[in-house]
Tab-separated table of C-alpha atoms in Angstrom:
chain	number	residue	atom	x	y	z
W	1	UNK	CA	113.958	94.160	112.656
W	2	UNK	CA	111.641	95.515	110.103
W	3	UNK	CA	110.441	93.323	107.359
W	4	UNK	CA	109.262	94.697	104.226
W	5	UNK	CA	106.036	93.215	102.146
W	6	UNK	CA	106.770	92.775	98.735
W	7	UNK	CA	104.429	93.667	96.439
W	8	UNK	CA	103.373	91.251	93.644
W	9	UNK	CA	101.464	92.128	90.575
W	10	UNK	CA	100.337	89.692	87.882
W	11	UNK	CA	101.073	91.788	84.414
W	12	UNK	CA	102.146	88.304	82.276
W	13	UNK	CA	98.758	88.567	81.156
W	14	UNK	CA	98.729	91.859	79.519
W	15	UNK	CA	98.970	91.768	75.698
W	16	UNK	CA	100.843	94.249	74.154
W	17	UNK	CA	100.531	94.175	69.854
W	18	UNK	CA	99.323	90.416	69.885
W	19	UNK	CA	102.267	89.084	71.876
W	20	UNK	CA	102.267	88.189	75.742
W	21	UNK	CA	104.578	91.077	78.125
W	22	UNK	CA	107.953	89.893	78.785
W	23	UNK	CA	108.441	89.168	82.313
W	24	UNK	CA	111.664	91.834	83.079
W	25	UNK	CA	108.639	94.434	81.677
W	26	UNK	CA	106.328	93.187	84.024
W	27	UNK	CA	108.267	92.805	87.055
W	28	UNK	CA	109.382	96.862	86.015
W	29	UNK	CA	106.236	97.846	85.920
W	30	UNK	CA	105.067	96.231	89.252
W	31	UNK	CA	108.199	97.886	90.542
W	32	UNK	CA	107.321	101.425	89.590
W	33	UNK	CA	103.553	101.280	90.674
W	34	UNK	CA	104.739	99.652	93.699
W	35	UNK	CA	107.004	102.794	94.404
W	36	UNK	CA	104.396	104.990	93.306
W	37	UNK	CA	101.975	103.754	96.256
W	38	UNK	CA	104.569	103.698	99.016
W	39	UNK	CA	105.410	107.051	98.027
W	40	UNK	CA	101.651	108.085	97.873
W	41	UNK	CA	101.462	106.393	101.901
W	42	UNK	CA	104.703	108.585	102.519
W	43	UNK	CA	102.777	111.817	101.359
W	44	UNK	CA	99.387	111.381	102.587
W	45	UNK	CA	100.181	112.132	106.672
W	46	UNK	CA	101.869	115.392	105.487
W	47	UNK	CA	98.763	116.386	103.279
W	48	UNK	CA	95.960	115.322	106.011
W	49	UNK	CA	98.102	117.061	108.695
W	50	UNK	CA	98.448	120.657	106.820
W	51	UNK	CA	95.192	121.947	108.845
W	52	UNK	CA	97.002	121.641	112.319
W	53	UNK	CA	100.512	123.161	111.521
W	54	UNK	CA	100.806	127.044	111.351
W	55	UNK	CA	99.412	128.997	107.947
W	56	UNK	CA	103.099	130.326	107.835
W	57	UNK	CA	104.211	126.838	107.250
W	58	UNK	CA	101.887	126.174	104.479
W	59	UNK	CA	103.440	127.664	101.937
W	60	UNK	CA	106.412	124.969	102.316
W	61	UNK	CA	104.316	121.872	102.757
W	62	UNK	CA	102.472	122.633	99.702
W	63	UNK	CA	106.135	123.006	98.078
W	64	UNK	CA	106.535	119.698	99.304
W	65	UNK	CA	103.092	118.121	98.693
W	66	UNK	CA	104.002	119.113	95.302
W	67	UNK	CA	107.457	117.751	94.558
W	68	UNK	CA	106.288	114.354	96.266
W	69	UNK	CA	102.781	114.567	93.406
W	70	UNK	CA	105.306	115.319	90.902
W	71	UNK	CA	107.744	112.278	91.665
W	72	UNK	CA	104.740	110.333	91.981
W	73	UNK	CA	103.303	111.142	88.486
W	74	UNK	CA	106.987	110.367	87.225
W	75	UNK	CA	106.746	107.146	88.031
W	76	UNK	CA	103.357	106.247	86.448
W	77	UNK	CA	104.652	107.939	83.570
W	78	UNK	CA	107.464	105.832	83.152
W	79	UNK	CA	105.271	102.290	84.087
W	80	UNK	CA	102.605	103.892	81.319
W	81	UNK	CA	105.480	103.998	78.695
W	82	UNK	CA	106.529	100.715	79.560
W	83	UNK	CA	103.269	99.587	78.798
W	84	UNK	CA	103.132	101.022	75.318
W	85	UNK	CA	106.852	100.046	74.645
């Protein structure tokens, strides 16, 4: 059976306009930085492997490397807006 770590970060602290982050906020924006770095573990074999696969399959790791960057960016975006909201 595989367990899964969960991830806890400490956000209560963060002031946003003078008044202390709601908890739901925080625990959101734990939630989407946690996803952010599993995602970022998921990627990195693919992107430190590229050098021993064939040049002709380059083209669609890259694609992928990219898609996986892009998802990954999403979700900071979203946790940064939280932060601002």
């Amino acid at each position: 059976m595989c367990k899964t770590a969960k991830l806890h970060i400490d956000l209560r602290r963060l002031w946003r306009l003078g008044a202390p982050m709601d908890r739901d906020t925080a625990d959101l924006i734990a939630q989407l930085c946690a996803r952010a770095g599993m995602a970022m573990e998921d990627t990195s074999p693919i992107a430190l492997s590229i050098g021993s696969t064939s040049v002709e399959q380059w083209p669609a790791t890259i694609d992928q490397l990219t898609q996986d960057a892009e998802r990954i960016l999403s979700l900071l975006h979203a946790a940064r807006m939280m932060m601002r909201a």
